[in-house]
Each structure stands twice: as C-alpha cells, then as structure tokens.
PDB file of C-alpha atoms in Angstrom:
ATOM      1  CA  MET A1141      22.276 -44.050  33.186  1.00 61.00           C
ATOM      2  CA  ASN A1142      22.365 -43.083  36.878  1.00 83.00           C
ATOM      3  CA  ASP A1143      19.562 -43.682  39.386  1.00 88.00           C
ATOM      4  CA  ALA A1144      18.210 -40.121  39.309  1.00 87.00           C
ATOM      5  CA  ALA A1145      18.072 -40.129  35.509  1.00 91.00           C
ATOM      6  CA  ASN A1146      16.180 -43.423  35.557  1.00 92.00           C
ATOM      7  CA  ILE A1147      13.632 -41.957  37.967  1.00 93.00           C
ATOM      8  CA  VAL A1148      13.164 -38.886  35.776  1.00 93.00           C
ATOM      9  CA  LYS A1149      12.764 -41.120  32.746  1.00 95.00           C
ATOM     10  CA  GLU A1150      10.146 -43.188  34.554  1.00 94.00           C
ATOM     11  CA  LEU A1151       8.235 -40.094  35.660  1.00 95.00           C
ATOM     12  CA  LEU A1152       8.331 -38.724  32.116  1.00 95.00           C
ATOM     13  CA  SER A1153       6.696 -41.956  30.954  1.00 96.00           C
ATOM     14  CA  LYS A1154       3.785 -41.371  33.374  1.00 96.00           C
ATOM     15  CA  GLU A1155       2.209 -38.679  31.249  1.00 95.00           C
ATOM     16  CA  ASP A1156      -1.125 -38.464  33.089  1.00 96.00           C
ATOM     17  CA  ILE A1157       0.574 -38.103  36.479  1.00 96.00           C
ATOM     18  CA  LEU A1158       3.037 -35.561  35.150  1.00 96.00           C
ATOM     19  CA  ASN A1159       0.282 -33.537  33.456  1.00 96.00           C
ATOM     20  CA  GLU A1160      -1.693 -33.331  36.712  1.00 97.00           C
ATOM     21  CA  TRP A1161       1.317 -32.010  38.621  1.00 98.00           C
ATOM     22  CA  THR A1162       2.354 -29.660  35.822  1.00 97.00           C
ATOM     23  CA  ARG A1163      -1.072 -28.062  35.510  1.00 98.00           C
ATOM     24  CA  TYR A1164      -1.648 -27.874  39.276  1.00 98.00           C
ATOM     25  CA  LEU A1165       1.723 -26.279  39.956  1.00 98.00           C
ATOM     26  CA  ALA A1166       1.178 -23.835  37.088  1.00 98.00           C
ATOM     27  CA  ALA A1167      -2.141 -22.813  38.660  1.00 98.00           C
ATOM     28  CA  TYR A1168      -0.441 -22.579  42.054  1.00 98.00           C
ATOM     29  CA  ARG A1169       2.197 -20.265  40.546  1.00 97.00           C
ATOM     30  CA  VAL A1170      -0.418 -17.961  39.019  1.00 97.00           C
ATOM     31  CA  ILE A1171      -2.808 -17.931  41.984  1.00 97.00           C
ATOM     32  CA  GLU A1172      -0.398 -17.993  44.914  1.00 95.00           C
ATOM     33  CA  GLY A1173       2.587 -16.285  43.296  1.00 92.00           C
ATOM     34  CA  ASN A1174       4.837 -18.284  45.630  1.00 91.00           C
ATOM     35  CA  LEU A1175       7.983 -19.113  43.689  1.00 96.00           C
ATOM     36  CA  ALA A1176       9.738 -20.220  46.882  1.00 97.00           C
ATOM     37  CA  LEU A1177       7.778 -23.467  46.707  1.00 97.00           C
ATOM     38  CA  PHE A1178       9.350 -24.248  43.332  1.00 98.00           C
ATOM     39  CA  ASP A1179      12.800 -23.663  44.795  1.00 97.00           C
ATOM     40  CA  LYS A1180      11.993 -25.993  47.702  1.00 97.00           C
ATOM     41  CA  LEU A1181      10.869 -28.729  45.314  1.00 97.00           C
ATOM     42  CA  ALA A1182      13.901 -28.337  43.063  1.00 97.00           C
ATOM     43  CA  ARG A1183      16.430 -28.279  45.918  1.00 96.00           C
ATOM     44  CA  CYS A1184      15.210 -31.083  48.172  1.00 95.00           C
ATOM     45  CA  ARG A1185      18.150 -32.694  49.915  1.00 95.00           C
ATOM     46  CA  ASP A1186      16.153 -35.643  51.204  1.00 96.00           C
ATOM     47  CA  PHE A1187      12.709 -37.203  51.262  1.00 97.00           C
ATOM     48  CA  ARG A1188      11.630 -35.205  54.329  1.00 97.00           C
ATOM     49  CA  GLU A1189      12.204 -31.891  52.537  1.00 98.00           C
ATOM     50  CA  PHE A1190      10.362 -33.212  49.485  1.00 98.00           C
ATOM     51  CA  GLU A1191       7.452 -34.339  51.647  1.00 97.00           C
ATOM     52  CA  ILE A1192       7.222 -30.906  53.299  1.00 97.00           C
ATOM     53  CA  ALA A1193       7.310 -29.085  49.936  1.00 98.00           C
ATOM     54  CA  VAL A1194       4.575 -31.310  48.493  1.00 98.00           C
ATOM     55  CA  TYR A1195       2.490 -30.783  51.625  1.00 98.00           C
ATOM     56  CA  GLU A1196       2.948 -27.019  51.279  1.00 97.00           C
ATOM     57  CA  ALA A1197       1.752 -27.194  47.664  1.00 97.00           C
ATOM     58  CA  LEU A1198      -1.305 -29.274  48.503  1.00 97.00           C
ATOM     59  CA  ARG A1199      -2.243 -27.523  51.732  1.00 97.00           C
ATOM     60  CA  VAL A1200      -3.788 -24.675  49.712  1.00 97.00           C
ATOM     61  CA  LYS A1201      -5.239 -26.843  46.939  1.00 97.00           C
ATOM     62  CA  ASP A1202      -8.888 -25.970  47.643  1.00 96.00           C
ATOM     63  CA  ARG A1203      -8.103 -22.260  47.725  1.00 97.00           C
ATOM     64  CA  VAL A1204      -6.131 -22.485  44.457  1.00 97.00           C
ATOM     65  CA  LYS A1205      -9.006 -24.305  42.752  1.00 97.00           C
ATOM     66  CA  GLN A1206     -11.615 -21.832  44.036  1.00 98.00           C
ATOM     67  CA  LYS A1207      -9.610 -18.733  43.080  1.00 98.00           C
ATOM     68  CA  LEU A1208      -8.849 -20.234  39.684  1.00 98.00           C
ATOM     69  CA  ARG A1209     -12.564 -20.798  38.999  1.00 97.00           C
ATOM     70  CA  GLU A1210     -13.382 -17.255  40.132  1.00 98.00           C
ATOM     71  CA  ASN A1211     -10.577 -15.641  38.114  1.00 97.00           C
ATOM     72  CA  VAL A1212     -11.416 -17.574  34.948  1.00 97.00           C
ATOM     73  CA  LYS A1213     -15.076 -16.594  35.315  1.00 96.00           C
ATOM     74  CA  SER A1214     -14.161 -12.930  35.806  1.00 97.00           C
ATOM     75  CA  GLN A1215     -11.666 -13.184  32.902  1.00 96.00           C
ATOM     76  CA  LYS A1216      -8.645 -12.300  35.030  1.00 97.00           C
ATOM     77  CA  ILE A1217      -7.028 -15.604  34.024  1.00 97.00           C
ATOM     78  CA  GLU A1218      -7.113 -17.308  30.634  1.00 96.00           C
ATOM     79  CA  LEU A1219      -6.778 -21.046  30.092  1.00 97.00           C
ATOM     80  CA  TYR A1220      -5.602 -22.430  26.764  1.00 95.00           C
ATOM     81  CA  GLY A1221      -5.960 -25.681  24.871  1.00 90.00           C
ATOM     82  CA  GLY A1222      -9.634 -26.160  25.720  1.00 92.00           C
ATOM     83  CA  LEU A1223      -8.848 -26.627  29.408  1.00 95.00           C
ATOM     84  CA  GLU A1224     -11.240 -25.781  32.217  1.00 96.00           C
ATOM     85  CA  PRO A1225     -10.381 -24.987  35.865  1.00 96.00           C
ATOM     86  CA  GLU A1226     -11.179 -28.602  36.823  1.00 95.00           C
ATOM     87  CA  HIS A1227      -8.185 -29.737  34.751  1.00 96.00           C
ATOM     88  CA  PHE A1228      -5.813 -27.907  37.141  1.00 97.00           C
ATOM     89  CA  ASP A1229      -6.175 -30.329  40.031  1.00 96.00           C
ATOM     90  CA  VAL A1230      -3.925 -33.059  41.376  1.00 96.00           C
ATOM     91  CA  GLY A1231      -5.391 -36.215  42.824  1.00 95.00           C
ATOM     92  CA  LYS A1232      -4.522 -38.984  45.223  1.00 96.00           C
ATOM     93  CA  GLU A1233      -3.050 -41.314  42.592  1.00 97.00           C
ATOM     94  CA  ALA A1234      -0.747 -38.586  41.256  1.00 97.00           C
ATOM     95  CA  LEU A1235       0.410 -37.882  44.803  1.00 97.00           C
ATOM     96  CA  LYS A1236       1.032 -41.558  45.525  1.00 97.00           C
ATOM     97  CA  SER A1237       2.961 -41.951  42.295  1.00 97.00           C
ATOM     98  CA  ILE A1238       5.448 -39.128  42.901  1.00 97.00           C
ATOM     99  CA  MET A1239       5.884 -40.114  46.539  1.00 97.00           C
ATOM    100  CA  GLU A1240       6.726 -43.656  45.496  1.00 96.00           C
ATOM    101  CA  LEU A1241       9.262 -42.395  42.968  1.00 96.00           C
ATOM    102  CA  ALA A1242      10.761 -39.973  45.496  1.00 96.00           C
ATOM    103  CA  THR A1243      11.516 -42.827  47.901  1.00 96.00           C
ATOM    104  CA  ARG A1244      13.552 -44.899  45.445  1.00 94.00           C
ATOM    105  CA  ASN A1245      16.998 -43.647  46.432  1.00 93.00           C
ATOM    106  CA  PRO A1246      18.688 -40.631  48.067  1.00 94.00           C
ATOM    107  CA  GLN A1247      18.792 -38.638  44.790  1.00 94.00           C
ATOM    108  CA  ALA A1248      15.131 -39.303  43.948  1.00 96.00           C
ATOM    109  CA  PRO A1249      13.458 -36.464  45.904  1.00 97.00           C
ATOM    110  CA  ARG A1250      15.540 -33.805  44.163  1.00 97.00           C
ATOM    111  CA  ALA A1251      15.083 -35.416  40.730  1.00 96.00           C
ATOM    112  CA  VAL A1252      11.308 -35.678  41.079  1.00 97.00           C
ATOM    113  CA  GLY A1253      10.972 -32.255  42.704  1.00 98.00           C
ATOM    114  CA  ALA A1254      13.111 -30.490  40.125  1.00 97.00           C
ATOM    115  CA  LEU A1255      11.203 -32.059  37.252  1.00 97.00           C
ATOM    116  CA  ILE A1256       7.707 -31.214  38.472  1.00 98.00           C
ATOM    117  CA  ALA A1257       8.787 -27.719  39.564  1.00 98.00           C
ATOM    118  CA  SER A1258      10.421 -27.001  36.205  1.00 97.00           C
ATOM    119  CA  LEU A1259       7.428 -28.213  34.233  1.00 97.00           C
ATOM    120  CA  GLY A1260       5.059 -26.211  36.429  1.00 97.00           C
ATOM    121  CA  LEU A1261       7.094 -23.070  35.803  1.00 97.00           C
ATOM    122  CA  ALA A1262       7.369 -23.719  32.065  1.00 97.00           C
ATOM    123  CA  TYR A1263       3.701 -24.530  31.479  1.00 97.00           C
ATOM    124  CA  GLY A1264       2.002 -22.035  29.190  1.00 94.00           C
ATOM    125  CA  GLY A1265      -1.623 -23.149  29.369  1.00 95.00           C
ATOM    126  CA  ILE A1266      -2.587 -20.614  32.025  1.00 97.00           C
ATOM    127  CA  LYS A1267      -1.961 -16.869  31.945  1.00 94.00           C
ATOM    128  CA  GLU A1268      -2.988 -13.834  33.918  1.00 94.00           C
ATOM    129  CA  VAL A1269      -4.832 -11.250  31.832  1.00 91.00           C
ATOM    130  CA  ARG A1270      -3.197  -7.865  32.154  1.00 82.00           C
TER     131      ARG A1270
END
C-alpha cells in the first residue's frame, strides 16, 4: 500500500475525528454554499494549500454554527439521526489530528483533504427544507 493510502486508512480508523470533520463540512456546505472550498481541499498540492483551505473552512465556524442553530429552529434546515446543531462542530483535537496526518509526506495533504471533502459532500444528515 502506498503512503497516501496508509494515511487515508489511518484517518478512516479515527472515527470520532472523521465524524467531526464530516458533519462540520456538511453544515458548511449547506450554510455557506461554497463548493470551491471542497475543491481546494481535494486538490491540495502541498501542505501550505491544505493549511489555507482548512483555515478558510474554520474562519467562518462561528457564523456556520449560529446560522445552523437559527435555521434548524426556524425549520429551514432538518437534521437527521437525532443530531442537534451542536454536533456539527469541529474542535481543536480534530484539527490537530488532520494537520498531523497532512504533514506525513508530500501526498498527505491531498489524501486527507480529498477524504474529508468527499465525506462532507456525501453526508446526508443535514438537508435544507424546500
């Protein structure tokens, strides 16, 4: 198995970390509607690009959380699986974990970024009510 595959495998084994990123990025997608961030994460050529994309995602974290709470309360967004808006947050340990993985080798930033971006896009536990 190559280095990038090993990193993906390791990240997949960190279920709590992966769930935090998946749910947060899914909320980001619904609230911000910025799909360019997902492209940036998935196409990182080096750690610097990964770092910038993660910063961009987290820079608006408080706004995403606030709008999510408001939109769930006003029934503009539905959450599934018994989840509450507080479950769509990413913390310091989850950030440290993906940063550590993304520094392992030159292929790591793209592998980590593509995985969390893909899972955030695929997540079905949050939907806009139309």
